[in-house]
Coordinates of C-alpha atoms in Angstrom, one line a residue:
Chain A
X941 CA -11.5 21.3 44.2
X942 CA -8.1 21.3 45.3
X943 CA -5.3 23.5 43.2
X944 CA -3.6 22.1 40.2
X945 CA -0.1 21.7 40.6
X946 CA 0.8 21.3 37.6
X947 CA -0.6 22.9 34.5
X948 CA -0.7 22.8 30.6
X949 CA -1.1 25.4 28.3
X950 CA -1.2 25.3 24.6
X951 CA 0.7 27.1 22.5
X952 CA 1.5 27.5 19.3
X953 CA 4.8 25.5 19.9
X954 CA 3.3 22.6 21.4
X955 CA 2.0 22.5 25.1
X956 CA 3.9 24.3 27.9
X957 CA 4.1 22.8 31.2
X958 CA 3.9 24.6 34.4
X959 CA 4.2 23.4 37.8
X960 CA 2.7 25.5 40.8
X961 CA 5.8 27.1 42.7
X962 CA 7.4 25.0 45.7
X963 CA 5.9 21.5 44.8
X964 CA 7.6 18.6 45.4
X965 CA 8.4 16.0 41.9
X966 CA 6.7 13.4 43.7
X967 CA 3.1 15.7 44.1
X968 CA 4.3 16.7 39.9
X969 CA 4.9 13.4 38.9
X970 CA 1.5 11.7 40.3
X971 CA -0.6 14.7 38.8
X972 CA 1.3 14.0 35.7
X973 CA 0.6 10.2 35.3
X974 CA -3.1 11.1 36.1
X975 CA -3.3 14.3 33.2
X976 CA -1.7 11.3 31.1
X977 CA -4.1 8.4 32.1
X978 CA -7.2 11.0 31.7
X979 CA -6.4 12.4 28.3
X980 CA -5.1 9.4 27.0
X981 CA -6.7 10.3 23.4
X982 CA -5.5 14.1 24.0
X983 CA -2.0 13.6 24.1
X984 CA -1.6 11.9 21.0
X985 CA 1.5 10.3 19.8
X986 CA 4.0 12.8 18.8
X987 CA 2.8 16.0 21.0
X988 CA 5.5 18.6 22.1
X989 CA 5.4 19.1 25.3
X990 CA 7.6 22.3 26.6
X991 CA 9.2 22.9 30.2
X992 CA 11.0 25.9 30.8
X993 CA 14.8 25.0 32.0
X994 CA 15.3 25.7 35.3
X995 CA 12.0 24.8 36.6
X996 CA 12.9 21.3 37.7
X997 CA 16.7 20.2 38.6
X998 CA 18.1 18.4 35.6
X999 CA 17.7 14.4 36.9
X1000 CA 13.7 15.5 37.6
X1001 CA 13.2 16.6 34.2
X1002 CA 15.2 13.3 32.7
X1003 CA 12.6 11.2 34.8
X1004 CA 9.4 13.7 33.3
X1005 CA 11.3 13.2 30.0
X1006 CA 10.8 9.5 30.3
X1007 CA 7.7 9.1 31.6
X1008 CA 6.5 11.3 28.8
X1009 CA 8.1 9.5 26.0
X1010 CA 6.7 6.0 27.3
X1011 CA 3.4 7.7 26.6
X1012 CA 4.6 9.1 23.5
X1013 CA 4.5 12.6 24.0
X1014 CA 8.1 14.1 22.9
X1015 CA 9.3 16.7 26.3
X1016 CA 11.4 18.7 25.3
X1017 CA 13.1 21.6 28.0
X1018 CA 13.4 24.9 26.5
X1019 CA 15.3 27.7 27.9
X1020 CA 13.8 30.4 26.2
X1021 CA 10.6 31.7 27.2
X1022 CA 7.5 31.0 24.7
X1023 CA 7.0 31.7 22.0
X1024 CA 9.5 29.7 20.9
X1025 CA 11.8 31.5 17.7
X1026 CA 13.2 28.4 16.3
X1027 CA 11.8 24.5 15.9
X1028 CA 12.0 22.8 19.3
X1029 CA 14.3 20.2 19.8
X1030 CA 13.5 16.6 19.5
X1031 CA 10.4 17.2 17.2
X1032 CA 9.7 14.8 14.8
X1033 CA 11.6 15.2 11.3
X1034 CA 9.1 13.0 8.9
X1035 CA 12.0 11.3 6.4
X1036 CA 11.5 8.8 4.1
X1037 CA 12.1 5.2 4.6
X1038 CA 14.9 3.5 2.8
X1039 CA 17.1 6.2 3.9
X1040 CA 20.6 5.8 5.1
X1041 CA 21.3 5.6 8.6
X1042 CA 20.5 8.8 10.9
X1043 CA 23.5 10.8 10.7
X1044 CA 25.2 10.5 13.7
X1045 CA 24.7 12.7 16.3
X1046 CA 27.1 13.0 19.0
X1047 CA 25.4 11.1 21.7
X1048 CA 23.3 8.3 21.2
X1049 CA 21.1 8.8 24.3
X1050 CA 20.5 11.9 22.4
X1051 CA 19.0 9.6 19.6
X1052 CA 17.0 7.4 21.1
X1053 CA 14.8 10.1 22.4
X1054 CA 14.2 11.7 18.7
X1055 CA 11.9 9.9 16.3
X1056 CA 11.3 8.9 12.6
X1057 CA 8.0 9.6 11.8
X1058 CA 6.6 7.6 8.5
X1059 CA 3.0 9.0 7.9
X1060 CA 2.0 6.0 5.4
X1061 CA 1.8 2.8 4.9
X1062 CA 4.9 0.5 4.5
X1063 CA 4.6 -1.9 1.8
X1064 CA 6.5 -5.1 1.1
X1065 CA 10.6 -4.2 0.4
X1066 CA 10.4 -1.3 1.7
X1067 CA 12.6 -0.4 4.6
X1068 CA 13.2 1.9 7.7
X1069 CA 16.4 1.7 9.0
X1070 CA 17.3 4.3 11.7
X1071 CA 19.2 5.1 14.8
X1072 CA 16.6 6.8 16.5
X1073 CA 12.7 5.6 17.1
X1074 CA 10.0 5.0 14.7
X1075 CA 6.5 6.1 14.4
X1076 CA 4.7 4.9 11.8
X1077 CA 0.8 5.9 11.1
X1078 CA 0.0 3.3 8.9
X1079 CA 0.3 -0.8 8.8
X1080 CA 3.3 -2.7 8.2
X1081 CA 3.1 -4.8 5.3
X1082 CA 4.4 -8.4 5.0
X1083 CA 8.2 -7.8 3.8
X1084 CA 8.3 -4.5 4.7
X1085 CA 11.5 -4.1 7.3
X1086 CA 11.9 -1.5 10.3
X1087 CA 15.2 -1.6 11.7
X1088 CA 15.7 1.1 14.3
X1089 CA 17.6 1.8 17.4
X1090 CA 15.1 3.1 19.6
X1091 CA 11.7 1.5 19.9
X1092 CA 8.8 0.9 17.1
X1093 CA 4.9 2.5 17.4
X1094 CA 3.0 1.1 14.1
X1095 CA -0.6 2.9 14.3
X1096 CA -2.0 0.3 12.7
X1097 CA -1.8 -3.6 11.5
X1098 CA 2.2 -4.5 11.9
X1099 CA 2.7 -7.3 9.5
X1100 CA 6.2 -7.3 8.5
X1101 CA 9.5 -7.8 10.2
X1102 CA 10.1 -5.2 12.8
X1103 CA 13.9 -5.1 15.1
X1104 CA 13.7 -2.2 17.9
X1105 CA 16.9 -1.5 19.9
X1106 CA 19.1 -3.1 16.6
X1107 CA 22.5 -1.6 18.0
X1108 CA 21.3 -3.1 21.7
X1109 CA 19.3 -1.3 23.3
X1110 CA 17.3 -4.4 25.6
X1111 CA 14.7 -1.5 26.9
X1112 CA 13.1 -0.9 23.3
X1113 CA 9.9 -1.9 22.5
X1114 CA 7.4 -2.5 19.9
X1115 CA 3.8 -1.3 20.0
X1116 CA 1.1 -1.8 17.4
X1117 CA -2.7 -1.4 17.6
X1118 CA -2.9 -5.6 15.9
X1119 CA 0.5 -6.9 16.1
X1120 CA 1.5 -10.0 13.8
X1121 CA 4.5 -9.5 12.7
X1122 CA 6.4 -12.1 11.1
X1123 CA 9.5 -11.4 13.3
X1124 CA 9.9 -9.0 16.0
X1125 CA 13.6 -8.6 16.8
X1126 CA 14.3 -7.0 20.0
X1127 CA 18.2 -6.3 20.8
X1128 CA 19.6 -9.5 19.9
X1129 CA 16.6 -11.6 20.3
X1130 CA 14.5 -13.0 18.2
X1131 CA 10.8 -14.3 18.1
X1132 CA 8.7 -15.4 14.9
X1133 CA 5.1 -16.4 15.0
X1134 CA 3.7 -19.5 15.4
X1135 CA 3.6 -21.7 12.3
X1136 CA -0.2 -22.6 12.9
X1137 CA -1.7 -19.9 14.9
X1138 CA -4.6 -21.3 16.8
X1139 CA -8.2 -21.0 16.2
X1140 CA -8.7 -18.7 19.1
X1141 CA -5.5 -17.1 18.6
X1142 CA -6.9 -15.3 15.7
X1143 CA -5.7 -11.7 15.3
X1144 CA -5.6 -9.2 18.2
X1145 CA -8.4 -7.1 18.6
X1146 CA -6.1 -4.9 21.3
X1147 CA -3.2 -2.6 20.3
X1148 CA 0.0 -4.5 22.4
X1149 CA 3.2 -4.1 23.3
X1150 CA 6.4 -6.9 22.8
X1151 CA 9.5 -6.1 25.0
X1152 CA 12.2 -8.0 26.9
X1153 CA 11.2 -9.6 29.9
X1154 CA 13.5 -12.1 31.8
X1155 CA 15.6 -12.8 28.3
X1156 CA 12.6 -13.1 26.5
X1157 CA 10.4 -11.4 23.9
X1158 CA 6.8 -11.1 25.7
X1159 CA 4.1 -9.6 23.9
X1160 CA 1.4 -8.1 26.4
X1161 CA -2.1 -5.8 25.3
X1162 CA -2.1 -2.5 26.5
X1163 CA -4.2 0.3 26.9
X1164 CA -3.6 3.7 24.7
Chain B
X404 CA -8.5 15.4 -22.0
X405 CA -6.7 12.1 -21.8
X406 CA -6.1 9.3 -19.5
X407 CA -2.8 7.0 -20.0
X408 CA -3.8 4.5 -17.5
X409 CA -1.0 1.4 -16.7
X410 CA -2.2 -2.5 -15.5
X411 CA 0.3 -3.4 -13.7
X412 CA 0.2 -6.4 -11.2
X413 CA 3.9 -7.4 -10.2
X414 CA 3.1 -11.7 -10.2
X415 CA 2.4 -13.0 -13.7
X416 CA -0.7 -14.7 -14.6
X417 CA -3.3 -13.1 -12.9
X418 CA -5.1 -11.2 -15.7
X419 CA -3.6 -7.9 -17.0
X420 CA -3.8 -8.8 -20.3
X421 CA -6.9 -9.7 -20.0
X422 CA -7.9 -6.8 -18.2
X423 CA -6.3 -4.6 -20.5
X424 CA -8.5 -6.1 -23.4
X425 CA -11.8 -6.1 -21.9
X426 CA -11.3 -2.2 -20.6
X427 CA -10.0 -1.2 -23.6
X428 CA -13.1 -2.8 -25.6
X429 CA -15.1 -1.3 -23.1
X430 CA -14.2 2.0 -23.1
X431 CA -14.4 1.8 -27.0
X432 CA -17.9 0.5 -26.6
X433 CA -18.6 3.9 -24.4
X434 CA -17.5 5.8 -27.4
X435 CA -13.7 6.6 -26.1
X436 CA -11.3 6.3 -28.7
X437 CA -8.7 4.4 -27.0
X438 CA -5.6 2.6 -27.9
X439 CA -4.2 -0.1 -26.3
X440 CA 0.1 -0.5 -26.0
X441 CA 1.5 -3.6 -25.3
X442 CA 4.8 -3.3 -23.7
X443 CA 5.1 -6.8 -23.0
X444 CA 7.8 -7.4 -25.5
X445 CA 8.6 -10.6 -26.2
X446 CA 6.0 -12.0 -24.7
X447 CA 3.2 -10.7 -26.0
X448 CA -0.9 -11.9 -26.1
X449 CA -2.6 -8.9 -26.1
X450 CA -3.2 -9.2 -30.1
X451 CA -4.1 -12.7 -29.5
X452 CA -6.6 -11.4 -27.1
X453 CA -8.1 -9.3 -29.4
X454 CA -7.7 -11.8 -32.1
X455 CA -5.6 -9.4 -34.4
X456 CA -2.6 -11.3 -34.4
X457 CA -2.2 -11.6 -38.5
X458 CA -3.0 -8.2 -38.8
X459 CA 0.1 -6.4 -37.3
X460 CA 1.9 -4.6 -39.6
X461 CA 5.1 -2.9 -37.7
X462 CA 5.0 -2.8 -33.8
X463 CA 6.5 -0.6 -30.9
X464 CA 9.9 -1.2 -31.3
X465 CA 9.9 0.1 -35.0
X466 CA 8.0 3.2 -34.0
X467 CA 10.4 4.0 -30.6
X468 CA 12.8 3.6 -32.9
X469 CA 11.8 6.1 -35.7
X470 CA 11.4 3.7 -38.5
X471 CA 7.6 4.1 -38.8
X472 CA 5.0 6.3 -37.4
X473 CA 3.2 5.6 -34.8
X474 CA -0.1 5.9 -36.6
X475 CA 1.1 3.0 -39.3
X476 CA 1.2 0.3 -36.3
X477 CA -1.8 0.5 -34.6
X478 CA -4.1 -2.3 -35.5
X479 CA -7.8 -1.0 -36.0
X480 CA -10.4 -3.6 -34.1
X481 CA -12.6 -5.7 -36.6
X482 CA -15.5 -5.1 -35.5
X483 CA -15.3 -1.8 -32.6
X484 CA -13.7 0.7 -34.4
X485 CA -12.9 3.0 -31.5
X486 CA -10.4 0.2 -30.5
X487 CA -6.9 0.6 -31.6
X488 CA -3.5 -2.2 -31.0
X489 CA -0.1 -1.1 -30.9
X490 CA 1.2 -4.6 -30.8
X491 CA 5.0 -5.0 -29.3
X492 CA 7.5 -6.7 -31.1
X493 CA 7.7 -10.6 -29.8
X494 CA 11.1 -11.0 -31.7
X495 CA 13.3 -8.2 -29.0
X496 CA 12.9 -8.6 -25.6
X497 CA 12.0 -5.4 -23.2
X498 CA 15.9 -3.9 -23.1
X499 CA 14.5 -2.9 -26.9
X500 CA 12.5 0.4 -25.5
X501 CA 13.0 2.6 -22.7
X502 CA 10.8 5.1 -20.7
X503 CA 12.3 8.1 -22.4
X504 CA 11.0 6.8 -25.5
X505 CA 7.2 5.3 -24.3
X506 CA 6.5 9.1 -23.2
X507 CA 7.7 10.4 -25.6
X508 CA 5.0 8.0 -27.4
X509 CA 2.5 8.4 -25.6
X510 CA 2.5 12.3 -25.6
X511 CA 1.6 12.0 -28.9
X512 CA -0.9 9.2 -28.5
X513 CA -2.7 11.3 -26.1
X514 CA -3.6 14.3 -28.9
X515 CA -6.0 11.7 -30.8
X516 CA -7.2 9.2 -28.0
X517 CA -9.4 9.7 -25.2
X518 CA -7.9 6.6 -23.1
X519 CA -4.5 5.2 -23.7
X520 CA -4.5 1.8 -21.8
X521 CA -0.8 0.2 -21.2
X522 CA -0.3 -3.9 -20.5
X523 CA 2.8 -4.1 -18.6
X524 CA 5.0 -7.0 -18.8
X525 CA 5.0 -8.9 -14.9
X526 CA 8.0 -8.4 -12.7
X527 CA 9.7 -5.1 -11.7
X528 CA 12.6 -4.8 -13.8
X529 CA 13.3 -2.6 -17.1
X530 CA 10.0 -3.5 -18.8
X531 CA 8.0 -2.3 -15.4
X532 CA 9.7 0.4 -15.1
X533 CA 9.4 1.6 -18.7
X534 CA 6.0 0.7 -19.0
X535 CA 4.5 3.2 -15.8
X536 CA 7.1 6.0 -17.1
X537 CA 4.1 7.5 -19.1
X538 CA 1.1 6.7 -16.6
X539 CA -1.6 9.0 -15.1
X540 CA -2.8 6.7 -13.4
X541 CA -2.2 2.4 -12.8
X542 CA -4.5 -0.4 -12.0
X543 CA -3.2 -2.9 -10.0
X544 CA -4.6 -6.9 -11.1
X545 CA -4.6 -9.2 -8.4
X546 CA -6.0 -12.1 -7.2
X547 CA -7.3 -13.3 -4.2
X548 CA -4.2 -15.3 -3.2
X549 CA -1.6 -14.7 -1.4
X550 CA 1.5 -14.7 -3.4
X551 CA -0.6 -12.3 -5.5
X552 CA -1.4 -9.8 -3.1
X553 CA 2.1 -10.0 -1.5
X554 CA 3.5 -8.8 -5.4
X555 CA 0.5 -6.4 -5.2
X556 CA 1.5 -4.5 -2.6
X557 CA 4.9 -4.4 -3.7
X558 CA 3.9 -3.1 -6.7
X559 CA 2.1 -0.2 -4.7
X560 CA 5.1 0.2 -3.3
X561 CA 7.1 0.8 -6.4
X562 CA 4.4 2.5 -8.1
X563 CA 4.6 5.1 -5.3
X564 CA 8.3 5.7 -5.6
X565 CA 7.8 6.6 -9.0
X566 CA 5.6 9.3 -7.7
X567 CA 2.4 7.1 -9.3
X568 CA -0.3 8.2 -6.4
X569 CA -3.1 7.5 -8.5
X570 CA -4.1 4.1 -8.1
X571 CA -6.7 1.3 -8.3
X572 CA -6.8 -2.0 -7.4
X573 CA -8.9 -5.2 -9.8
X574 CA -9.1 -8.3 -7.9
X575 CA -9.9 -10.9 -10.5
X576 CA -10.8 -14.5 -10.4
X577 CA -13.1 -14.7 -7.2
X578 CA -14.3 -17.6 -6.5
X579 CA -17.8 -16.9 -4.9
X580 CA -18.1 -20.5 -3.4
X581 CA -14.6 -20.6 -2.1
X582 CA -14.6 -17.2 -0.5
X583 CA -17.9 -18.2 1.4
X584 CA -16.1 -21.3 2.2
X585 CA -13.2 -19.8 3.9
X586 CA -10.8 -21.1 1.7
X587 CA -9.7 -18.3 -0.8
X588 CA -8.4 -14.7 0.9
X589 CA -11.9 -12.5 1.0
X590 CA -12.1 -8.7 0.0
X591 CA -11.6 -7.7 3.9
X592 CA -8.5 -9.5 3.7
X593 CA -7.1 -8.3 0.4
X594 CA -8.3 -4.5 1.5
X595 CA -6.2 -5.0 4.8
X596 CA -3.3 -5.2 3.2
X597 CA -3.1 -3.1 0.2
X598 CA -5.9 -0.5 1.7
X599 CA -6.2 1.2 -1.8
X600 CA -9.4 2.0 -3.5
X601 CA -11.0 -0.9 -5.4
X602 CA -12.5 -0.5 -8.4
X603 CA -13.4 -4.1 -9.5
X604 CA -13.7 -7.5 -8.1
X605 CA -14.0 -10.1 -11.1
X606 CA -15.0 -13.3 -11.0
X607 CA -13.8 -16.4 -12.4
X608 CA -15.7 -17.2 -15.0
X609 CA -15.1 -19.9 -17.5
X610 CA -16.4 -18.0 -20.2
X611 CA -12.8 -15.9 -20.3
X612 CA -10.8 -18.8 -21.1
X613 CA -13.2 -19.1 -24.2
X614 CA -13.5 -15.7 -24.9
X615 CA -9.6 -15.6 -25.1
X616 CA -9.0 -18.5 -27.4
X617 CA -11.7 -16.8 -29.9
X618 CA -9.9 -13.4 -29.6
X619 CA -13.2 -11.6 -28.5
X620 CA -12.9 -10.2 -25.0
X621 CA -15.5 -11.3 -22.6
X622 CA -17.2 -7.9 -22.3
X623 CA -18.5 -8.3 -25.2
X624 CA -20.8 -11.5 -24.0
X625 CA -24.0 -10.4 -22.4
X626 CA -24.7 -13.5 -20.4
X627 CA -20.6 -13.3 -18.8
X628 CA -20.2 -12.7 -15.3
X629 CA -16.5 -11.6 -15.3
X630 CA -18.2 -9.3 -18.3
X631 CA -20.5 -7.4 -16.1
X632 CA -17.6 -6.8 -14.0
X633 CA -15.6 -5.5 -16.1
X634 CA -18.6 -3.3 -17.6
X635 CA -19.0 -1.9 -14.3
X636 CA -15.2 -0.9 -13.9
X637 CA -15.6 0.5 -17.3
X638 CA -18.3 2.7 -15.4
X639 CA -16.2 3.1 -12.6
X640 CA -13.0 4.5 -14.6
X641 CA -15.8 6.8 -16.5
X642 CA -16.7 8.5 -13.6
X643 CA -20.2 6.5 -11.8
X644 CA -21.2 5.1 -9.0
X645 CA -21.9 1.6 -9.2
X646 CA -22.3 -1.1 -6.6
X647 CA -20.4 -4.2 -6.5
X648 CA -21.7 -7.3 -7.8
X649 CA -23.0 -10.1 -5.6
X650 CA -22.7 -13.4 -6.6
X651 CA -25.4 -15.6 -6.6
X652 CA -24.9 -18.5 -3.4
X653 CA -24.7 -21.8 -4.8
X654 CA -28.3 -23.3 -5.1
X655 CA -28.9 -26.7 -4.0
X656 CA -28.8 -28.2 -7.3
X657 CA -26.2 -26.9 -8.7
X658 CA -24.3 -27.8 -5.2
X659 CA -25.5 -31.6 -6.0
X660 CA -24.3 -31.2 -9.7
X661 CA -20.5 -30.6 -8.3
X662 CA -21.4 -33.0 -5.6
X663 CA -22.1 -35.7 -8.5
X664 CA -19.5 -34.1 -10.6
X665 CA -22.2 -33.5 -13.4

């Protein structure tokens, strides 16, 4: 069995990464992507994961940062040693929905990397409406609204009208485990569903993902 | 100890007078001493219902407003004495009480009765809102269609920013046949959306329209489907376990009946 380079160890801040002295990002990132695609079910959404500052050069640990974020695990670099005396940053802050817009924070890459997490179920008039991304474990009622800046994860049945990347973001995206929405709104696109869904077309049993491809809104299954 | 317990349902016409009736005589035929409030001012049926319209006396509006005591508008049942009315006023409309006042109420409502049932008016306005102020606990009416579970869930929804958690959903006026058919939203469907516990599924059943125009809720009525169902939320709300019903499939002669249109 060949050495790990890197390594994760749990704390009770979150898990730490650490990467074996003198490898290359390439050798850090492939190990990573593997850890990820293993333990999909370990790393669930919302996960702190800690690097100490210093351990990588800055642009390194902006492409960890978003590989880790497109599997939903929040990275966050640290410069103090562990254990950690205040909250980490970019942890999730649950708020509740029909709340005024994030206040603003100074940048708004800054933003899009934090998250709104809403731990129940959104029901018809109820709205999210932030600058940053939204998590929500539960389902998305039919005229419930999530309007947010960063991209959308609904743990559950999305039913309702849901805009990622509102102020123009075209990378957002929206991922639900069944996803029928009656809009999804991505930047400044628009698609609705079909007026008669087809027999076959009944409701999706995988979770998938709608994002911008080519000017358009696809919607694609993917694994989680 | 005391239950105030709201029927609520957000869409009109789906059966929370009704409901409130048949639980209330329910409860009353458990031995519970309840009362039931009608806060459906203006537009009220619940003493219809119970067929104790010429009996009411003074109604919620004089007692919010001090003129009476409570205990000199409630309207005794004829015949299940456990059973108590206090009948709104169908001359003001629902700007004529506020939640202050229905607490207020109901606090001292809840030193004599075991079960204090509310019928709320439909919609989401003042006489919603003053009608859950008092609530334990709300039971949300719907019906297995799907403007009626869309005002459902927003109910839910504004049940739960009023910091009402306890709730239970009724669906009422199944229709077996259509259900099996496809055609009419199933209890999968209606469990989807509003995933909250369910604590009755009712059928249509023609004997409620009778019941209602005789003023004797169906409960009463031994050979009553939508009775047994209610007797079993009745159990329910009292603490059992009971199963759901079944409903019988459509035998092949009662098929070629509707087919002949006998």
């Amino acid at each position: 069995m060949r050495e790990e380079i890197v390594r994760i160890k749990g704390t009770k801040a979150g898990l730490q990464l650490l990467f074996a002295a003198g490898a290359t990002y390439a050798a850090i990132e492939a190990e990573i992507r593997e850890k990820l695609a293993a333990g999909s079910g370990f790393f669930c959404r919302g996960t702190v994961m800690h690097a100490l500052a210093g351990s990588l050069p800055e642009a390194e640990m902006e492409k960890l940062r978003h590989l880790f974020h497109e599997n939903g695990v929040i990275f966050s670099v640290t410069r103090a040693p562990f254990p950690l005396p205040e909250e980490p940053q970019g942890a999730p802050e649950p708020t509740a929905p029909a709340e005024a817009e994030a206040p603003a924070a100074p940048q708004p890459a800054e933003d899009a990397q934090q998250m709104v997490v809403v731990n129940r179920t959104l029901r018809g008039g109820q709205e999210v409406r932030t600058q940053s991304s939204v998590l929500v474990c539960g389902n998305v009622n039919p005229g419930a609204q999530i309007i947010a800046g960063g991209s959308i994860d609904i743990r559950g049945t999305c039913r309702g009208m849901v805009h990622a990347g509102a102020f123009g973001n075209q990378k957002a995206f929206v991922i639900a485990d069944h996803l029928v929405p009656t809009q999804i709104r991505i930047a400044d696109l628009i698609a609705r569903a079909p007026d008669k869904a087809p027999a076959d077309l009944e409701k999706p049993t995988r979770p998938e993902r709608a994002s911008i491809k080519d000017g358009q809104i696809v919607i694609e299954p993917i694994e989680r | 100890m005391s239950e105030i317990i709201v029927i609520t349902s957000g869409k009109g016409g789906v059966g929370k007078t009704t409901t409130t009736a048949n639980l209330g005589m329910g409860l009353a035929m458990r031995g519970k001493k309840v009362v039931l409030v009608d806060t459906d001012t203006g537009l009220r049926n619940l003493d219809l219902l119970l067929g104790l319209e010429n009996r009411i006396m003074y109604d919620l509006i004089d007692v919010t407003q001090g003129r009476v005591p409570y205990k000199k508008a409630l309207v005794r049942h004829k015949k299940q004495e456990n059973l108590f009315l206090l009948p709104t006023s169908q001359v003001k409309d629902k700007t004529a009480v506020n939640p202050e006042e229905l607490v207020k109420l109901c606090d001292e409502l809840r030193q004599e009765f075991d079960f204090i049932l509310i019928d709320c008016p439909a919609g989401i306005e003042q006489g919603f809102k003053t009608a859950i102020a008092a609530a334990d606990c709300a039971i949300v009416v719907t019906m297995p269609e799907i403007s009626a579970v869309r005002d459902a869930d927003k109910i839910i929804g504004e049940l739960g920013r009023a910091d009402k958690e306890n709730i239970k959903l009724v669906v009422n006026r199944i229709r077996p046949q259509m259900v099996e058919k496809g055609d009419m939203l199933d209890m999968d469907d209606i469990n989807d959306i509003l995933s909250i516990e369910c604590i009755g599924q009712v059928p249509d059943d023609e004997m409620v329209v009778t019941s209602t125009n005789r003023g004797e809720p169906c409960i009463t009525m031994e050979k009553s489907q939508a009775g047994q169902a209610y007797r079993n939320i009745v159990g329910r709300i009292l603490g059992e376990k009971i199963p759901f019903m079944t409903f019988p499939k459509e035998g092949f002669f009662s098929r070629l009946k509707r087919v002949f249109n006998l």
